XYZ file of C-alpha atoms in Angstrom:
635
model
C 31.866 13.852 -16.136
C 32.741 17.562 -16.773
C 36.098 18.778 -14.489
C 38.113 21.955 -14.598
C 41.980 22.592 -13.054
C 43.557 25.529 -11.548
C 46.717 26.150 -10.732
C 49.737 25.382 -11.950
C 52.058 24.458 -8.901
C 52.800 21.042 -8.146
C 51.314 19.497 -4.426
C 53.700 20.964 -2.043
C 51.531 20.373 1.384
C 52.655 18.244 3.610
C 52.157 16.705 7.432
C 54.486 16.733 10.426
C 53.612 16.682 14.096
C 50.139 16.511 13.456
C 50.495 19.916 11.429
C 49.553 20.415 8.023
C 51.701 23.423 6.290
C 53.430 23.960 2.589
C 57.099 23.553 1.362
C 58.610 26.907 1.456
C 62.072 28.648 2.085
C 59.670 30.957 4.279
C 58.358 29.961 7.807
C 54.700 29.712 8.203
C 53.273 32.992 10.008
C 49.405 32.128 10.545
C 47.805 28.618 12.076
C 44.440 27.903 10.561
C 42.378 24.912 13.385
C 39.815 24.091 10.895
C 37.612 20.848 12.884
C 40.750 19.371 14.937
C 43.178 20.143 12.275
C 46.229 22.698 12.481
C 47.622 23.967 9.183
C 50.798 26.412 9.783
C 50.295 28.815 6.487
C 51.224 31.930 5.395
C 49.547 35.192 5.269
C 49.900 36.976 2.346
C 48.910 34.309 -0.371
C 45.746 33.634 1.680
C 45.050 37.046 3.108
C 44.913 38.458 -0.591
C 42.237 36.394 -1.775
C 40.382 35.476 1.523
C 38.308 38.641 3.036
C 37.242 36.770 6.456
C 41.163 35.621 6.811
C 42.083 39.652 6.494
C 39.319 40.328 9.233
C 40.181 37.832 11.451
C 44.190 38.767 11.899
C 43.223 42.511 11.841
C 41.489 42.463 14.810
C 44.517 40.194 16.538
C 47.477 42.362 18.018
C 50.819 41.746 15.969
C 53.151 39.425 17.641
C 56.659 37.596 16.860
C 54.323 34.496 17.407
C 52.069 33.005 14.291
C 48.747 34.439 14.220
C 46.602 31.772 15.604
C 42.681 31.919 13.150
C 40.204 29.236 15.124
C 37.590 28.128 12.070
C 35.058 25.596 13.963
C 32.300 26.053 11.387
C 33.791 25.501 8.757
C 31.345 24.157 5.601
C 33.105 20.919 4.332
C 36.176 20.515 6.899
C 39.568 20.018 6.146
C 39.434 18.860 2.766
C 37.635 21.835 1.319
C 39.815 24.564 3.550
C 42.418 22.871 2.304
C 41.434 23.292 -1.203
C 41.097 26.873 -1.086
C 44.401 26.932 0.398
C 45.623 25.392 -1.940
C 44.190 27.792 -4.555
C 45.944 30.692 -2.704
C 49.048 29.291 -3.287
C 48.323 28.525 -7.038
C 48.845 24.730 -6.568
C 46.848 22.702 -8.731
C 43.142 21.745 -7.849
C 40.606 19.461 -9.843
C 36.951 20.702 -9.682
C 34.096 18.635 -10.704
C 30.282 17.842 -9.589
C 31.956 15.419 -6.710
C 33.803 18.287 -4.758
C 32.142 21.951 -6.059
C 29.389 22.256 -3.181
C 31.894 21.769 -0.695
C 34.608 24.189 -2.264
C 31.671 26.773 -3.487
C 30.408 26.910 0.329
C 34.058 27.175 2.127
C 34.907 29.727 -0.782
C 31.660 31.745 0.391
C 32.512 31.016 3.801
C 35.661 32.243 3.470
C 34.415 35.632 1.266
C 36.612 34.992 -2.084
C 34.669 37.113 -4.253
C 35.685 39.446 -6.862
C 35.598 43.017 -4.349
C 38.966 41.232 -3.444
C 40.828 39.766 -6.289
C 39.418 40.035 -9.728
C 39.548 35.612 -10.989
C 38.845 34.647 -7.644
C 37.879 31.276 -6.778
C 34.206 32.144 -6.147
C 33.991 33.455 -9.647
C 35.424 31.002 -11.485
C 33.474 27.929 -9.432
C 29.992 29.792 -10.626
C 31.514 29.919 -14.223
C 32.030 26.136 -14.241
C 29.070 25.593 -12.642
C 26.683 27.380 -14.909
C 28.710 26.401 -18.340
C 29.179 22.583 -17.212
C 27.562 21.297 -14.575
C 23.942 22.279 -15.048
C 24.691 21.455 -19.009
C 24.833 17.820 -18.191
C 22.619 15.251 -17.106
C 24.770 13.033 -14.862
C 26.739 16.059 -13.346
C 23.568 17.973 -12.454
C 22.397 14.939 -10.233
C 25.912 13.989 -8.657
C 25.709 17.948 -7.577
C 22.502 17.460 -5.738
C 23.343 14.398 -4.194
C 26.158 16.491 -3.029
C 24.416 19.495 -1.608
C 22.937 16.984 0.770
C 26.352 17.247 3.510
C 25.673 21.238 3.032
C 22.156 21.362 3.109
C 21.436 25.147 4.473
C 24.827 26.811 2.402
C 23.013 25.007 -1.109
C 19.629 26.376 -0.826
C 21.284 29.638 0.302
C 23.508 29.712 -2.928
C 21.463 28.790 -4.555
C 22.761 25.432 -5.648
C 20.062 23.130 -4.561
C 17.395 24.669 -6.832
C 19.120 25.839 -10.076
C 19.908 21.460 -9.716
C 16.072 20.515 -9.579
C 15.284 23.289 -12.135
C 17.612 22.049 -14.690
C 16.749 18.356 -13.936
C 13.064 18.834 -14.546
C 13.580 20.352 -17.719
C 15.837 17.764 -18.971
C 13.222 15.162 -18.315
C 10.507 17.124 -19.350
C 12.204 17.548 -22.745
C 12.743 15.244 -25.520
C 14.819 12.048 -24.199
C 17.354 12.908 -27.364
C 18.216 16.304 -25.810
C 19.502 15.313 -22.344
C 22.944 13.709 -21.594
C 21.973 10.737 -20.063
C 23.866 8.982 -17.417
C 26.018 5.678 -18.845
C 24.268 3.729 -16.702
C 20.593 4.428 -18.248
C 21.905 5.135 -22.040
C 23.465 1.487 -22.693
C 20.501 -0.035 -20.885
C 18.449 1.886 -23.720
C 21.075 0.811 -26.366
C 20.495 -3.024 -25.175
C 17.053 -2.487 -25.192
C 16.728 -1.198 -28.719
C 19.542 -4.120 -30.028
C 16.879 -6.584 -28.934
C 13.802 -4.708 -30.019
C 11.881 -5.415 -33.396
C 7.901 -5.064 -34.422
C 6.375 -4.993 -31.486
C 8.996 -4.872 -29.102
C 9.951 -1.369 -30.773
C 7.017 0.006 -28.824
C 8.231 -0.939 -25.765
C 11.418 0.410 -26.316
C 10.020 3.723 -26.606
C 8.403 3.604 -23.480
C 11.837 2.900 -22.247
C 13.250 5.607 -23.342
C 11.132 8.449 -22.311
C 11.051 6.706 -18.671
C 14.977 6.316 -19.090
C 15.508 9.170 -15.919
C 13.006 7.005 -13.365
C 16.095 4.753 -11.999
C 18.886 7.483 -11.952
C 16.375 10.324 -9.564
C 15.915 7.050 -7.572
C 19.107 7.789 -6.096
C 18.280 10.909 -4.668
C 17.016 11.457 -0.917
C 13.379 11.644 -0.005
C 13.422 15.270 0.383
C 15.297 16.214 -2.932
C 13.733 13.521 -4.818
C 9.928 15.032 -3.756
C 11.550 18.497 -4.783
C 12.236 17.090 -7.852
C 9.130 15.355 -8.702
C 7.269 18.759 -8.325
C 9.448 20.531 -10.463
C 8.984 17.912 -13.472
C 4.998 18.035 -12.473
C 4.703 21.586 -12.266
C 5.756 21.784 -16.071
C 2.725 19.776 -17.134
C 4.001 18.122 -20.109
C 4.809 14.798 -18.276
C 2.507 11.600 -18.857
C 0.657 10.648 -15.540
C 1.740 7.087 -16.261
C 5.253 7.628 -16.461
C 5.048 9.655 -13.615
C 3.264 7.140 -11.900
C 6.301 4.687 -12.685
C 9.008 6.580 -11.646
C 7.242 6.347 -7.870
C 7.007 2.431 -8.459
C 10.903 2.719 -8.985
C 11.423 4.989 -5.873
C 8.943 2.650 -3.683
C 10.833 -0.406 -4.363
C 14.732 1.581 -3.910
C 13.457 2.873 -0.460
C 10.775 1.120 1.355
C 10.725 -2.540 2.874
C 10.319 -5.292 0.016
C 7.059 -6.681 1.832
C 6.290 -8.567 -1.472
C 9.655 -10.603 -1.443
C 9.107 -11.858 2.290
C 10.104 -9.337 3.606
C 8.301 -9.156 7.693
C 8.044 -5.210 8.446
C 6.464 -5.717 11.364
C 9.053 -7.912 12.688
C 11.733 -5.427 11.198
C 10.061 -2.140 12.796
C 8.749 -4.082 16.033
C 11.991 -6.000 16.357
C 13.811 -4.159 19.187
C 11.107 -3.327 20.793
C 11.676 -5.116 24.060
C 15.048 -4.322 23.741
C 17.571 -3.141 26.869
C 19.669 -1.241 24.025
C 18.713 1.964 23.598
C 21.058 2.670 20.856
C 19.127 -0.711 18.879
C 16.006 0.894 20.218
C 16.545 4.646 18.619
C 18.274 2.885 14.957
C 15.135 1.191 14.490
C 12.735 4.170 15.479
C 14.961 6.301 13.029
C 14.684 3.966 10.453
C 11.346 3.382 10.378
C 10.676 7.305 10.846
C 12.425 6.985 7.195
C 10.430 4.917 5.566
C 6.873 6.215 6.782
C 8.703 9.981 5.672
C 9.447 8.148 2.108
C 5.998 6.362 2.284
C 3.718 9.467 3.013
C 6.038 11.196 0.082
C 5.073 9.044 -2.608
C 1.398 9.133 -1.114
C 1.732 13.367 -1.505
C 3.285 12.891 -5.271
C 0.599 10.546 -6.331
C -1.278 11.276 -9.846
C -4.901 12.032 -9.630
C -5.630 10.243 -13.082
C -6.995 6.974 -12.347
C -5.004 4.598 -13.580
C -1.423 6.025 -13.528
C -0.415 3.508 -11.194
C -1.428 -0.052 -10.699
C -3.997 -0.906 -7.894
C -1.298 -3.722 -6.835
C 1.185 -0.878 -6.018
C -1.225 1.169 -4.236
C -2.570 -1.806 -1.918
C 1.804 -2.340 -1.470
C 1.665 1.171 -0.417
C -1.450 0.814 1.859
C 0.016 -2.493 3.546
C 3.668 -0.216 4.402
C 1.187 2.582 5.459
C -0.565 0.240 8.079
C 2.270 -1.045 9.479
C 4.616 1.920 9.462
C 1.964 3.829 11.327
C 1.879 6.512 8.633
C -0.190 9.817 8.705
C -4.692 9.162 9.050
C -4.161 11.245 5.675
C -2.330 9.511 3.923
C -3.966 6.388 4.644
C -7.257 7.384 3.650
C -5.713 8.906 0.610
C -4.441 5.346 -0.608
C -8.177 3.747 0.726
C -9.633 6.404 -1.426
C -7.556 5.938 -4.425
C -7.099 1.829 -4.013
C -11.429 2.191 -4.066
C -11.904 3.798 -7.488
C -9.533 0.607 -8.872
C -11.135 -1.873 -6.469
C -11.827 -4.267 -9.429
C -8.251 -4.318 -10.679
C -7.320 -5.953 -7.360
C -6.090 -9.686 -5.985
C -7.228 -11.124 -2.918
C -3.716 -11.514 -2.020
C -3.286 -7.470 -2.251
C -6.015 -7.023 -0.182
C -4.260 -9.240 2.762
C -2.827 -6.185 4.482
C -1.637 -6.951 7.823
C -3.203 -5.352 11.569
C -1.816 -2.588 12.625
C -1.418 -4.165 16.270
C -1.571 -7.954 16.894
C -2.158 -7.473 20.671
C -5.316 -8.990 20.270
C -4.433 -11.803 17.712
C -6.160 -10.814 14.688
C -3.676 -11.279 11.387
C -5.226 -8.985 8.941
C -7.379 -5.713 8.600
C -10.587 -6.375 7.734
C -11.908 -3.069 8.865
C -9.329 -1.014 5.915
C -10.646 -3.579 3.333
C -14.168 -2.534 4.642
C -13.136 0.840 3.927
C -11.948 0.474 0.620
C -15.253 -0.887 -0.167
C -17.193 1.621 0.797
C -15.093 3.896 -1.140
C -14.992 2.064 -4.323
C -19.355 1.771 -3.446
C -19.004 5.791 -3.262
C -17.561 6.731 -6.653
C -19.674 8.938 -8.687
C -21.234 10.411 -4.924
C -20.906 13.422 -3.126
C -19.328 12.526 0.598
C -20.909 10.834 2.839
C -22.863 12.048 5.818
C -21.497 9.209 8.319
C -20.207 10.237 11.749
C -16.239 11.426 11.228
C -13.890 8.295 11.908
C -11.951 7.957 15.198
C -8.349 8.568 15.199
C -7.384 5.260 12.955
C -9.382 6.140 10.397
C -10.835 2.944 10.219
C -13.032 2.509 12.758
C -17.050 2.003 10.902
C -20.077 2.444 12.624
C -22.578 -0.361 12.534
C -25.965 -0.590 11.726
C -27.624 -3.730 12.090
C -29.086 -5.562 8.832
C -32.431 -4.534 9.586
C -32.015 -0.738 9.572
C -29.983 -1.194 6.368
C -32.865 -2.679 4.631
C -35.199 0.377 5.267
C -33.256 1.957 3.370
C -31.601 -0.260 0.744
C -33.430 0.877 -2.269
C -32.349 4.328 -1.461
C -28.789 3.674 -1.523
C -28.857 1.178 -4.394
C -30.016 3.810 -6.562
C -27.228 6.193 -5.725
C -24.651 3.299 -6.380
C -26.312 2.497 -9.911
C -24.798 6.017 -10.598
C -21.475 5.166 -9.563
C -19.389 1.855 -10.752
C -20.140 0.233 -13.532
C -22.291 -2.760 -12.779
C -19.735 -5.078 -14.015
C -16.658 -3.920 -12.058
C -19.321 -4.410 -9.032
C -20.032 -8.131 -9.610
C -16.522 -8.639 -10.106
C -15.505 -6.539 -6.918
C -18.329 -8.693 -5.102
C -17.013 -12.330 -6.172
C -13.350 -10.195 -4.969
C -14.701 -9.481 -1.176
C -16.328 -13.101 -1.576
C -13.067 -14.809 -1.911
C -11.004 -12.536 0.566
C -13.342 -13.387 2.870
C -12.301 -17.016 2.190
C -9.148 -15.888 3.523
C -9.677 -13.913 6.510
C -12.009 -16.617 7.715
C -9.344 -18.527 8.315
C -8.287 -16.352 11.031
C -9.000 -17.476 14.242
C -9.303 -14.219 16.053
C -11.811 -12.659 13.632
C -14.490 -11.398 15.355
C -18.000 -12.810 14.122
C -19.175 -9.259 13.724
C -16.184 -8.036 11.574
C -16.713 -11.026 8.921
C -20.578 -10.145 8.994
C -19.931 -6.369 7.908
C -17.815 -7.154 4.770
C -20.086 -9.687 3.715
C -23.050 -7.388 4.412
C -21.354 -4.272 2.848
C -22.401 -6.165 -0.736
C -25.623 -5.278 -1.804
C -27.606 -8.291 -3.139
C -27.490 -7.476 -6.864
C -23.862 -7.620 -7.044
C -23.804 -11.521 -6.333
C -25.257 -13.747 -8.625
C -24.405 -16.184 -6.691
C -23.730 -17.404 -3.282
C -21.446 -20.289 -3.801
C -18.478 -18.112 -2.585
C -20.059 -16.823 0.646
C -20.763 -20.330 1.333
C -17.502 -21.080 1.473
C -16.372 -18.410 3.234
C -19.180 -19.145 5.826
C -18.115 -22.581 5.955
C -14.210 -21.930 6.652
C -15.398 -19.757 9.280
C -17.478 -22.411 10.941
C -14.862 -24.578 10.464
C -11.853 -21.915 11.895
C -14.549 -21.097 15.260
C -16.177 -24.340 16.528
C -16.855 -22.509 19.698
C -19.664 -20.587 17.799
C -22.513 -20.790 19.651
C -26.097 -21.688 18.139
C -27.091 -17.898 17.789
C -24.163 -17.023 16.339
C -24.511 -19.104 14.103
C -27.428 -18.622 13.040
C -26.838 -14.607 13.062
C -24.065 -15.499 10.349
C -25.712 -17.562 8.627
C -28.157 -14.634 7.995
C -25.901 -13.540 5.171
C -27.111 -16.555 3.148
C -29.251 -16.523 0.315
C -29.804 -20.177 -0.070
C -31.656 -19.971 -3.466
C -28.585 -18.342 -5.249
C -26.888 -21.800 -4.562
C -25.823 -23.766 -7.162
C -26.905 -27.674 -6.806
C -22.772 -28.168 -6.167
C -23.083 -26.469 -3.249
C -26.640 -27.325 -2.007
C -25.344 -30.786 -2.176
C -22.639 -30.144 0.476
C -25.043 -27.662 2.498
C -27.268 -30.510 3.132
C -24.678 -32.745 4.104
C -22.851 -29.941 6.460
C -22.648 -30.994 10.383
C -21.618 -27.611 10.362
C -24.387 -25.464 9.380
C -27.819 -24.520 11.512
C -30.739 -26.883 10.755
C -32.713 -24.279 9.729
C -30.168 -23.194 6.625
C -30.609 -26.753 5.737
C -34.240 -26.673 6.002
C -34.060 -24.096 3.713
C -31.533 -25.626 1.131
C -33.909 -28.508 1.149
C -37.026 -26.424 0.409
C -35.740 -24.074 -2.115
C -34.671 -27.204 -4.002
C -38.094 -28.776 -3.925
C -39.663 -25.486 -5.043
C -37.611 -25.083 -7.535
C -38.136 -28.722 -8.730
C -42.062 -28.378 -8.377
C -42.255 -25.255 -9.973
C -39.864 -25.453 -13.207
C -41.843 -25.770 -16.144
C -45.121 -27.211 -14.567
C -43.631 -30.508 -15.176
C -42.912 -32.720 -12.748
C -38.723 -34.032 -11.737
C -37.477 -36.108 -9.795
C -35.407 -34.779 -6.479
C -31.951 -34.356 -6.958
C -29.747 -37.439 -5.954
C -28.624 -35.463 -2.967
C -31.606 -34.648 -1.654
C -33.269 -38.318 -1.749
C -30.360 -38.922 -0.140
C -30.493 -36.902 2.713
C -34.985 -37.041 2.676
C -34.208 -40.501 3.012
C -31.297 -40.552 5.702
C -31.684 -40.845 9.421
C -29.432 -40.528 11.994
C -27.763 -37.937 13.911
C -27.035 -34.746 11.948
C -23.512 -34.122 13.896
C -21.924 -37.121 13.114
C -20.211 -36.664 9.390
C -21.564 -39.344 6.572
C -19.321 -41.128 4.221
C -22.452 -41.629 2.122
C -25.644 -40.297 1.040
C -27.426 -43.538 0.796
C -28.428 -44.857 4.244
C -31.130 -47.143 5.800
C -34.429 -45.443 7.381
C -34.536 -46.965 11.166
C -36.541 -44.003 12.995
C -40.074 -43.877 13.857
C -42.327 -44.046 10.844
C -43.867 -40.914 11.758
C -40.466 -39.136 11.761
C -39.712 -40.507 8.279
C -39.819 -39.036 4.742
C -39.537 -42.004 2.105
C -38.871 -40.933 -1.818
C -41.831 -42.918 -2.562
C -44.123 -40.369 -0.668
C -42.873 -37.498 -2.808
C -44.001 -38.884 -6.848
C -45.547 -35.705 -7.043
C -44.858 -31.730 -7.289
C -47.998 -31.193 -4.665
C -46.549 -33.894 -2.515
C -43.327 -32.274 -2.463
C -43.888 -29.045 -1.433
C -47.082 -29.781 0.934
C -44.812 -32.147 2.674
C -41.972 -29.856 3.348
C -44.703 -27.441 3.917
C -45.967 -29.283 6.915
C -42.727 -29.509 8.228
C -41.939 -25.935 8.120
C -45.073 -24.914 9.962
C -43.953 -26.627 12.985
C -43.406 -25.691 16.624
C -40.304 -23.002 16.269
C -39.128 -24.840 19.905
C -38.527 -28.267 17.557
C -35.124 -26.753 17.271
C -34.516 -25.873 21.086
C -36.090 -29.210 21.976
C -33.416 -30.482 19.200
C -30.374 -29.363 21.201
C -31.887 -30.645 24.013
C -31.802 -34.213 22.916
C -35.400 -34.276 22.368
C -36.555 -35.994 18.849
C -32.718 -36.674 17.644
C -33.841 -39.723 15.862
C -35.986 -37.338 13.441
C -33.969 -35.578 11.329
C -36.914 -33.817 10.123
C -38.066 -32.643 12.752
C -34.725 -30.940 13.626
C -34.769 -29.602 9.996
C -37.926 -27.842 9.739
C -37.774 -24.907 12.451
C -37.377 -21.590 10.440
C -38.026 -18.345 11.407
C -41.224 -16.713 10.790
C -40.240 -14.248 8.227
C -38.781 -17.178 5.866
C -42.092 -19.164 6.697
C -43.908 -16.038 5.053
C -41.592 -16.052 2.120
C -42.116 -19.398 1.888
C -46.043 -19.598 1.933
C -45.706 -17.128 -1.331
C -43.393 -19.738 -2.968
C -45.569 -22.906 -2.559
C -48.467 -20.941 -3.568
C -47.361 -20.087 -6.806
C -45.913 -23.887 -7.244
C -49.520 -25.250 -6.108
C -51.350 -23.099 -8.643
C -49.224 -24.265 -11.132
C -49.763 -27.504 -10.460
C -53.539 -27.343 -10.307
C -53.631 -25.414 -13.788
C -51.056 -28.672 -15.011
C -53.382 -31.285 -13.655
């Protein structure tokens, strides 16, 4: 830390009766009030150095009685008036980046410039302040942390920016050139001790990041000042830019990933009768969405310079915090081109409001999907979003499939097709975790899980599950309901793990397990031409009777219904058996299910089983055609 002295008197100020004046065998002639506090001086040493001084007593008449100067305004109170003073009389003063905005400004203020005394103090603070303080690293930044008590004197002296002009070319340049602050250079020495092969490399990276943690320090609006100067030189890595906002987000803004509630921090006071409580928490939280929105601005546009974990952090402090539409659809936009970098537990942002119950935001996950579906596209022609920014309008699944081919084709352009199946197992297993929710609306879950387009998943095993927790989480679900979500469901991407527990599911609408059942005979009747046997589950559940709703502890049970309602094992030897069989079933009366839930035919299972829509009975004509054409040609 650079300092310079002037003066050579010793300290001879003192206090007495609430008045500050100097030893002296001559009485004081002139009070100075600076903010409260009287100092009984003299004239001529501070008159010959101090032009506003020699203006202000000129205009008062002369009088036996001390000249009285009143100095409200005064930039950095007592202690820097006093330290001009203090240079008047010669007495010695210590400058260094910890005091020279203050006694810059009051020198300024007070006018002690050359045009009155050649070495005055204004001259020789610029000296030091060009020839020492910008020279080194550590004094540079104290000095802008400083100019933050003067804010409007340092950008008019020019302090603040010759500070952020010098910083960003230290950092821009070679690590080896800048004085680095003691803090940051022995946590590079202890890095390189340690370092060896491999670990060297790391120790580079070190290095030229070494000035991330020491900015940190600096206030939202010097820091952003900052970063634009080291940007605007171009020379600086994306990625370590990139880090040094990591650092800044996690010095500043509310450690949400430690445990950290916000919304119980922000929201806390709320219903507070302090209105002192009431404004600290408003101002505070006006802080972080001003830091949060900050980072958002300084972001890099290379993909990849920051981690799609940070940017969902930033996202989740963004919903909460209430920041700018902007800047939230900035982080949607940038979390969607690194969509497949991304845990479920990022994606577990939290509502904005909880007034009606819901925990998380499925509708900003929606919209990072459709963002990360949109790379490679030019915008989209969708009505502009309400206020939130968040808000989706929704188009049932039938006008979606007019036009699904269309939009598939633009998407083949866009993401690779691997980051999509990975993205689509990703929405698959966050919806796991939203289902849980209680207060999820039906049609919320639906549009995630329809925002996939069928290629992505090779599977369904996922959604299964999801649809299952959800059942399980809303037992008030009504039939259509239901049914409408189990839409979503492509039974013959299930694998036999999870057609097992489909059949066996209380849960489910008898028509999904219709179809489990059928897609498993047709796929048993039609593999190879040769003929299998059913899988365990399914003679188990052919052969069970008994009332659907009540859960079995085992697959094996006793036929006791009607023998008309009944489907033995025995009956079904054969591939043509099989499928005519289920065939029959699924051609009859749709009101079978209606009369179902009516308690009409609950001793046949079957019966119950085999109402399916008319579209899947189409779909499933084609099927068992093929399978009995196969197995005419086989016998």
């Amino acid at each position: 830390m650079k300092f310079m002295k002037l003066g050579s008197r010793p300290d001879t100020f003192y206090a007495t009766e609430a008045i500050r004046s100097v030893s002296s065998e001559v009485s004081g002639d002139l009070i100075v009030q600076v903010k409260g506090s009287r100092y009984l001086l003299h004239k001529f040493p501070l008159l010959s150095k101090c032009l506003r001084l020699q203006r202000l007593c000129s205009k008062s008449p002369e009088s036996k009685h001390p000249h009285i100067v009143q100095l409200p305004d005064f930039p950095g109170g007592t202690e820097a008036f006093e330290l001009c003073a203090k240079f008047c009389y010669e007495i010695t003063i210590t400058l260094s980046a910890y005091n020279i905005v203050p006694a810059r400004c009051a020198a300024e203020y007070l006018q002690m410039t050359e045009d009155v005394e050649k070495g005055n103090l204004v001259h020789k603070i610029e000296v030091f302040f060009n020839s020492c303080i910008l020279n080194g690293w550590r004094d540079s930044l104290v000095t802008l942390q400083g100019t933050k008590s003067l804010p409007s004197w340092s950008e008019e002296l020019g302090i603040t920016s010759r500070c952020i002009e010098v910083i960003a070319s230290k950092v821009v340049a070679h690590p080896s050139k800048a004085n680095r602050s003691h803090s940051c250079s022995r946590r590079v020495r202890d890095d390189i001790s340690l370092c060896n092969g491999a670990e060297s490399q790391r120790s580079m990276q070190l290095t030229k990041g070494w000035w991330a943690e020491d900015i940190a320090e600096l206030g939202i609006d010097l820091y952003w000042r900052t970063m634009i100067g080291i940007k605007s030189h171009g020379k600086m890595p994306s990625g370590l830019i990139g880090e040094a906002l990591r650092i800044y987000a996690s010095r500043w803004l509310p450690k949400t990933s430690k445990g950290l509630n916000i919304y119980e921090k922000v929201n806390s006071h709320a219903g507070s009768d302090s209105d002192s409580d009431s404004d600290s928490v408003g101002n505070t939280t006006s802080k972080h969405r001003l830091v949060l929105e900050s980072i958002t601005s300084l972001l890099p546009s290379e993909k990849g310079a920051v981690s799609c974990s940070f940017l969902l952090k930033l996202l989740k402090a963004a919903n909460i915090l209430n920041a700018s539409t902007n800047s939230k659809m900035e982080l949607v936009r940038r979390v969607g081109i690194q969509l497949e970098e991304a845990k479920v537990s990022d994606l577990l942002i939290p509502s904005i409001s909880r007034t009606n119950g819901i925990v998380y935001d499925v509708d900003i996950v929606l919209s990072i999907f459709e963002q990360f579906m949109l790379q490679g596209q030019s915008p989209p022609t969708s009505p502009p979003r309400s206020k939130d920014g968040f808000e989706r309008r929704r188009r049932s699944r039938s006008a979606e499939n007019v036009d699904s081919e269309f939009q598939e084709s633009r998407r083949s352009s866009s993401a690779s097709h691997s980051s999509k199946l990975k993205v689509a197992k990703l929405v698959d297993r966050y919806l796991q975790e939203v289902a849980r929710d209680v207060k999820l609306p039906l049609s919320k879950f639906i549009a995630l899980a329809e925002a996939v387009p069928d290629f992505a998943r090779l599977d369904h095993d996922d959604l299964y599950r999801a649809i299952d927790i959800y059942l399980k989480a809303h037992p008030d679900l009504n039939k259509s309901e239901r049914k409408h979500l189990c839409r979503i469901l492509d039974c013959k991407k299930l694998s036999v793990e999870a057609c097992t527990h489909a059949a066996r599911n209380e849960r489910l609408p008898l028509r999904v397990v219709v179809q489990v059942l059928f897609f498993e005979q047709a796929r048993t009747g039609t593999s190879g031409g040769q003929v299998t046997d059913l899988p365990s589950n399914l003679k188990a559940v052919l052969a069970s009777n008994g009332d659907l709703k009540r859960p079995t502890s085992s697959l094996s049970t006793n036929l006791t219904g009607p023998a008309e309602d009944q489907w033995s094992v025995s009956s079904l030897k054969s591939p043509k058996s099989k499928i005519s069989t289920l065939r029959m079933k699924l051609d009859e009366d749709d009101d079978l299910d209606d009369s179902f839930s009516r308690g009409i035919g609950k001793s046949s299972k079957v019966k119950a089983l085999c109402s399916l829509p008319t579209r899947p009975k189409r779909m499933f004509s084609k099927l068992w055609s093929i399978s009995r054409s196969a197995n005419e040609r086989n016998g």
